[in-house]
mmCIF file of C-alpha atoms in Angstrom:
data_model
loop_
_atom_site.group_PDB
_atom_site.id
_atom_site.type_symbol
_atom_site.label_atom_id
_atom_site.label_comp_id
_atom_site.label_asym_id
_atom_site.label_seq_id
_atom_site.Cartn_x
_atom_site.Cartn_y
_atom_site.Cartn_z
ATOM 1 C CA UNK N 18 -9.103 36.272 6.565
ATOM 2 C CA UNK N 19 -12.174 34.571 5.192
ATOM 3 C CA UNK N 20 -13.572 37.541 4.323
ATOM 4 C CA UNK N 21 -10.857 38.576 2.650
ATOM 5 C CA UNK N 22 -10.537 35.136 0.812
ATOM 6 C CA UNK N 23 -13.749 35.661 -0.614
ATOM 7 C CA UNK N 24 -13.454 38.848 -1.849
ATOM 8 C CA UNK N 25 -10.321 38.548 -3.776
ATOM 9 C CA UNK N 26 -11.802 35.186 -5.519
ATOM 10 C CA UNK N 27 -15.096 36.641 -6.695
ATOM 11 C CA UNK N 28 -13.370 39.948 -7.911
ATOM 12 C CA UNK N 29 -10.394 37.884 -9.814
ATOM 13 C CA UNK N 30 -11.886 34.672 -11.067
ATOM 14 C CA UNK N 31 -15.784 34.477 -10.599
ATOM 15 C CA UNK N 32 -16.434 37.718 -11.905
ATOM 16 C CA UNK N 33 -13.784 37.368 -14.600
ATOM 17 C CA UNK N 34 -15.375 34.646 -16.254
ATOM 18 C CA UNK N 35 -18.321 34.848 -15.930
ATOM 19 C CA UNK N 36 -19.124 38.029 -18.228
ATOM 20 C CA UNK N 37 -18.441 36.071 -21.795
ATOM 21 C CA UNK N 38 -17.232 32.739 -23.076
ATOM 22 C CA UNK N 39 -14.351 31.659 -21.131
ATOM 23 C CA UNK N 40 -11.385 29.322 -22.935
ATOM 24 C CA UNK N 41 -9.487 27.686 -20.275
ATOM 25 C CA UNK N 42 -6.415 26.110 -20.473
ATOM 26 C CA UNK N 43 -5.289 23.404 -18.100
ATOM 27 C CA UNK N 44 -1.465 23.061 -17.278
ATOM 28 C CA UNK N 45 0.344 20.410 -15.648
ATOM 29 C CA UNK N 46 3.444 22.222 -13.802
ATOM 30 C CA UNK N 47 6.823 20.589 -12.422
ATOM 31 C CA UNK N 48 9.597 22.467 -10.732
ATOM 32 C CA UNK N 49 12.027 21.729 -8.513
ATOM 33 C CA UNK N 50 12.177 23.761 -5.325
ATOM 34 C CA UNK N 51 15.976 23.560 -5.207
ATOM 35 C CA UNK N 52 17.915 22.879 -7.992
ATOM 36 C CA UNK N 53 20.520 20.256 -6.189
ATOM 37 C CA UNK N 54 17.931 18.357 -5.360
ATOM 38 C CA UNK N 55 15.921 15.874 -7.564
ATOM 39 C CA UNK N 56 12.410 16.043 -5.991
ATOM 40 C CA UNK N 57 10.062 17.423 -8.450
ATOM 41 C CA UNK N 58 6.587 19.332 -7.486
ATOM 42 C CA UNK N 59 3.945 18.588 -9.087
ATOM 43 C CA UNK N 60 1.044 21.045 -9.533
ATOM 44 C CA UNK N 61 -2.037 22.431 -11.763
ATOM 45 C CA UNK N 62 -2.975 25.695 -13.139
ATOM 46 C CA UNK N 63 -5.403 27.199 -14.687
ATOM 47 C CA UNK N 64 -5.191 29.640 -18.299
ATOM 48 C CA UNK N 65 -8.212 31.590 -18.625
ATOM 49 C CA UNK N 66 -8.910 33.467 -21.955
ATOM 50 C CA UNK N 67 -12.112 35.163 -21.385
ATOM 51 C CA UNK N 68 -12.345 38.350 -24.204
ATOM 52 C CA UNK N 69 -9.534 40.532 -23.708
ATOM 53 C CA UNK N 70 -8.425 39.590 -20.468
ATOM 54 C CA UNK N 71 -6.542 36.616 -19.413
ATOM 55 C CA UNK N 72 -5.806 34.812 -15.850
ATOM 56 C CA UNK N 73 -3.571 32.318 -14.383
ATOM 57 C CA UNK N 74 -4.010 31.109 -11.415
ATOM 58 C CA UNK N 75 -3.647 27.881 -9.250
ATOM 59 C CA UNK N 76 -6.119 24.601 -9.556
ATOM 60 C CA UNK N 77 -6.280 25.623 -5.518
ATOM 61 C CA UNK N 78 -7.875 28.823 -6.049
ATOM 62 C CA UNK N 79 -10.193 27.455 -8.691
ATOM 63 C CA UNK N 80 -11.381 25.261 -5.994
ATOM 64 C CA UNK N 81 -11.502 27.607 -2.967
ATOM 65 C CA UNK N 82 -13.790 29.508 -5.506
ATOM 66 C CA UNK N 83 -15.850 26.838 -6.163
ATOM 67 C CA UNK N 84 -16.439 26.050 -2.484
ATOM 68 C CA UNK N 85 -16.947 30.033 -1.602
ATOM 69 C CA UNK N 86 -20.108 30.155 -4.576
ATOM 70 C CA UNK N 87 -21.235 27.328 -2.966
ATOM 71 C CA UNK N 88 -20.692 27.757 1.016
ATOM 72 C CA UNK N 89 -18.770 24.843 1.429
ATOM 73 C CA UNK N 90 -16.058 25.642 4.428
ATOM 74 C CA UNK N 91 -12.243 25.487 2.875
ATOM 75 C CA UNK N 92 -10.285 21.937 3.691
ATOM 76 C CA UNK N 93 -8.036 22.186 6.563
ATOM 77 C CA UNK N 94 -5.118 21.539 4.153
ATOM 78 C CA UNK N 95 -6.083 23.872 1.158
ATOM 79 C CA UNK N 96 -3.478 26.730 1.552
ATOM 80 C CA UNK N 97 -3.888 29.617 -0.471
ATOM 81 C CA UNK N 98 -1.505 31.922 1.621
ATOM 82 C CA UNK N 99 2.129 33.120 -1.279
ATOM 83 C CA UNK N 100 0.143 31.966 -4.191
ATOM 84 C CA UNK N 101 0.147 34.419 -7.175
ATOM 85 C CA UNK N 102 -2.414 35.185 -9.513
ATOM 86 C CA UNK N 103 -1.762 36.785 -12.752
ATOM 87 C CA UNK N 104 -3.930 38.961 -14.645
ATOM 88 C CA UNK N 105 -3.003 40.620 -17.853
ATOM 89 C CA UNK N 106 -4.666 42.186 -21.373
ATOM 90 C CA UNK N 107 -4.423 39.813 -24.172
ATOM 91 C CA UNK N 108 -1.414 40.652 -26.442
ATOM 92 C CA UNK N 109 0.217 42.779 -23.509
ATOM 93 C CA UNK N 110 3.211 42.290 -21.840
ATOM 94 C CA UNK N 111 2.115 44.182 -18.626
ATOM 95 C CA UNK N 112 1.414 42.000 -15.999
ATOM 96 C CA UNK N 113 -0.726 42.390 -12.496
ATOM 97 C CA UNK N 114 0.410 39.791 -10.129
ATOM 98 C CA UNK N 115 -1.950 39.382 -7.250
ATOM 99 C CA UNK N 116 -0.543 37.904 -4.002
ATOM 100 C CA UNK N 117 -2.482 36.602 -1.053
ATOM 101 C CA UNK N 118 -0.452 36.734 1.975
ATOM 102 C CA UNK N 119 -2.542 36.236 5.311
ATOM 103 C CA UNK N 120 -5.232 39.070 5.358
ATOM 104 C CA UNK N 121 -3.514 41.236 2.787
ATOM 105 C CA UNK N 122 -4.058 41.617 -0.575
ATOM 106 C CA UNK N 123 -0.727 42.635 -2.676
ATOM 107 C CA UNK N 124 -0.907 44.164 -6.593
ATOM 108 C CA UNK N 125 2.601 44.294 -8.054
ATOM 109 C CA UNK N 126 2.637 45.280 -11.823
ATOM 110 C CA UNK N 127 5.585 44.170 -13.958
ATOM 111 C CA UNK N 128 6.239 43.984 -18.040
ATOM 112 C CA UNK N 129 7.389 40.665 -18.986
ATOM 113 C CA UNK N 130 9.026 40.511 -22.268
ATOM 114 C CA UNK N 131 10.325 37.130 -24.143
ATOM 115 C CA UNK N 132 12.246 37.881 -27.407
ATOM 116 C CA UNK N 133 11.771 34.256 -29.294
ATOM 117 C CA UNK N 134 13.580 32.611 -31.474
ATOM 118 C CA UNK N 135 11.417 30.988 -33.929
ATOM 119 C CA UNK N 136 13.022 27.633 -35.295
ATOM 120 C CA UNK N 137 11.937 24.635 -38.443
ATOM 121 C CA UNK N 138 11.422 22.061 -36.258
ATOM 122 C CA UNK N 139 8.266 20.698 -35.698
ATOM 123 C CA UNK N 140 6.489 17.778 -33.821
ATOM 124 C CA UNK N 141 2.920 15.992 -33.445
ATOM 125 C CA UNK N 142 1.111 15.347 -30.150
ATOM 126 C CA UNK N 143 -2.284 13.684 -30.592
ATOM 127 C CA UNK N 144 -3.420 15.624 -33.921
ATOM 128 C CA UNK N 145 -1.717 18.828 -33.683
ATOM 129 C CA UNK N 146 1.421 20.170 -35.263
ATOM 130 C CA UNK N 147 3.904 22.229 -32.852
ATOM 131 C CA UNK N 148 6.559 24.219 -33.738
ATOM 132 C CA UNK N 149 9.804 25.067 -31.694
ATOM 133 C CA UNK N 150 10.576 28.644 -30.297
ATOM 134 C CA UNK N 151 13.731 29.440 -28.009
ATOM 135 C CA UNK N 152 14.415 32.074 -25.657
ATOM 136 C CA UNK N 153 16.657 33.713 -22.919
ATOM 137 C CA UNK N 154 14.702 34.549 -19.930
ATOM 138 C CA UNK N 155 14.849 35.746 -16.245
ATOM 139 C CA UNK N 156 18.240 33.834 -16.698
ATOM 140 C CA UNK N 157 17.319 30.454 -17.553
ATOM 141 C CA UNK N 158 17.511 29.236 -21.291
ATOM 142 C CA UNK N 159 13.452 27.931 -22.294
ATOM 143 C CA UNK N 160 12.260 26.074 -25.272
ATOM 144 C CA UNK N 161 8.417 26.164 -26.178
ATOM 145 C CA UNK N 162 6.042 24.321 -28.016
ATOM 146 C CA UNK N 163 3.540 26.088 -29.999
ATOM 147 C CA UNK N 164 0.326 25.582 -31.781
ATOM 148 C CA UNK N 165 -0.559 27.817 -34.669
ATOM 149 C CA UNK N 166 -3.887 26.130 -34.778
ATOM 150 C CA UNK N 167 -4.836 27.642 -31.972
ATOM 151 C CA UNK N 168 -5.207 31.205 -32.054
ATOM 152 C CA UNK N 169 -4.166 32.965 -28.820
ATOM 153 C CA UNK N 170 -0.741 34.165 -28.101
ATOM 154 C CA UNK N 171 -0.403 33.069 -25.285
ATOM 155 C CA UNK N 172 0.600 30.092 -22.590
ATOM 156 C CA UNK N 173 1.265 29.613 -18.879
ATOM 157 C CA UNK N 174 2.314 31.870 -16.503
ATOM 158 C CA UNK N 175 4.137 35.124 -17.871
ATOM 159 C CA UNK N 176 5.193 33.318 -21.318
ATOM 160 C CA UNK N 177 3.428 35.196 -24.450
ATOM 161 C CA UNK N 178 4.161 36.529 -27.625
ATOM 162 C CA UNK N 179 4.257 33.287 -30.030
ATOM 163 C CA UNK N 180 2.305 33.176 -32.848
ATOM 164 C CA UNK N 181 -0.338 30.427 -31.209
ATOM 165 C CA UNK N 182 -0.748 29.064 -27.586
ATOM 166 C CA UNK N 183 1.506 27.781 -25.708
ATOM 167 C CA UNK N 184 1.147 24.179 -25.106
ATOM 168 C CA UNK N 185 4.432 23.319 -23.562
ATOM 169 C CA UNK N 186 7.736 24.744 -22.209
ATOM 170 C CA UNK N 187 10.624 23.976 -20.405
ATOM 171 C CA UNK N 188 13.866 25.216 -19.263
ATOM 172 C CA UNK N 189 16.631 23.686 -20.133
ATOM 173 C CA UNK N 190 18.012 22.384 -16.729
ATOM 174 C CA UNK N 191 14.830 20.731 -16.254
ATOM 175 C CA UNK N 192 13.982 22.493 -12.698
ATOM 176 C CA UNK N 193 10.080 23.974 -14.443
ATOM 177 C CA UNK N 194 8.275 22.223 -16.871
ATOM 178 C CA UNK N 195 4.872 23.559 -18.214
ATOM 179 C CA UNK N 196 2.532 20.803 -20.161
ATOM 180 C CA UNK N 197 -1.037 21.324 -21.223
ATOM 181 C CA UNK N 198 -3.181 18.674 -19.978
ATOM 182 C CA UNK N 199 -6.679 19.688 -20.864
ATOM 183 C CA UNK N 200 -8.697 22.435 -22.169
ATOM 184 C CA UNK N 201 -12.095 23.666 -21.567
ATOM 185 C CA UNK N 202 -14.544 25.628 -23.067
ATOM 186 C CA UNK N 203 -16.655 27.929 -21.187
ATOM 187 C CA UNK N 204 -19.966 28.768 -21.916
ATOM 188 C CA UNK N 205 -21.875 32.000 -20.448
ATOM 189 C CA UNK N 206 -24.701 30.429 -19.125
ATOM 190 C CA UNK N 207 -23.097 27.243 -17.995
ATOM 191 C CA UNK N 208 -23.613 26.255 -14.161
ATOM 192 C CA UNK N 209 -20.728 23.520 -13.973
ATOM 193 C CA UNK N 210 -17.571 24.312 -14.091
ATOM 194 C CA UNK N 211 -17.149 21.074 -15.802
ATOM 195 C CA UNK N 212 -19.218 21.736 -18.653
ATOM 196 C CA UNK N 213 -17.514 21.763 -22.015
ATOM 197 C CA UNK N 214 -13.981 19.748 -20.357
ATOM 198 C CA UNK N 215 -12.064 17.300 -22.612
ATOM 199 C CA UNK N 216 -9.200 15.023 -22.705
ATOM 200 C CA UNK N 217 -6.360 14.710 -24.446
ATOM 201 C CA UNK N 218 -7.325 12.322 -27.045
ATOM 202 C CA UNK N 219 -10.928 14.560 -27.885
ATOM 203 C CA UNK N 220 -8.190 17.513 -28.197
ATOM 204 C CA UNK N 221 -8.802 18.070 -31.270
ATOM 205 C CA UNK N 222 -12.389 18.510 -31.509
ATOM 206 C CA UNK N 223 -12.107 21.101 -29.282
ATOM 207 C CA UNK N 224 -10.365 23.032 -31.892
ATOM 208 C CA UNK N 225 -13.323 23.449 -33.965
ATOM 209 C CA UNK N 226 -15.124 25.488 -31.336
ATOM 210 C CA UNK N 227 -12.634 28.125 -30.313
#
């Protein structure tokens, strides 16, 4: 199981960004596990831009990674066991979706299509201008936030396709939020993985290097 561990984190995140300049995007996720009930979940993921090839993955397996480069045994209470990591070509909508369960490895590939609804309306967080974009997916009604100052079409999980990331999105029951919490910018040569991080409020900056 270790063994396996290991393997499937080198060859899906260490490897991946390690071969160019990685952007990563940092999302703060709440769902609710059952919709009649109102306990919300709470957790982080990771959006990795890295060339033509993006990830997203769980602030877990960024971790276990961590520990496995450096030979650190995992925490009793790190479970990586159902979690899904999703690999895809920038501007595609075909999607790998990489499941750990116990000592197997699962690849499932699916095309994930939104067809958005671009709207006027427009609002500022820290120093950046979104704009609104609606949409009818996998049965839920979602509304997204979008940057056009930052150049990637892309956001968490399987949402894609606006023109600029993704920094927030919701459905409209309020059962998943997505929020962007921090970004980071990757360099080749850099050793720790939190070199180049920033807050919120230095958000902005950031935008000049990417």
């Amino acid at each position: 199981m270790k063994m396996k561990i290991k393997l499937t984190l080198f060859i899906l995140l260490f490897s991946f960004c390690t071969t160019a300049q990685t952007h990563r995007f940092i999302y703060d996720v709440e769902f609710r596990k059952d919709s009649t009930i109102q306990v919300t979940t709470k957790q982080n993921y990771h959006l990795d831009i890295t060339g033509d090839e993006v990830l997203y993955y769980s602030r877990d397996y960024f971790t276990a990674d961590s520990l496995t480069k450096n030979n650190i045994p995992f925490p009793a209470d790190l479970k990586l066991s159902a979690s899904t990591i999703l690999k895809h070509k920038k501007g595609s909508s075909n999607f790998n979706e990489y499941d750990l369960l116990e000592s197997t490895v699962l690849d499932l590939e699916t095309k994930d299509v939104q067809a958005w609804t671009l709207t006027t309306e427009k609002k500022q967080v820290k120093e950046i201008t979104l704009q609104k974009a609606t949409t009818t997916w996998c049965g839920r009604n979602w509304i997204a936030w979008f940057a056009t100052e930052i150049p990637f079409q892309e956001g968490p999980y399987k949402f894609h396709g606006l023109p600029g990331l993704i920094m927030e999105v919701s459905d409209d029951q309020k059962n998943y939020k997505f929020s962007l919490a921090k970004s980071e910018n990757l360099k080749e040569s850099a050793e720790d993985p939190n070199d180049g991080i920033c807050d919120g409020n230095q958000y902005s900056s950031y935008l000049g290097k990417i």
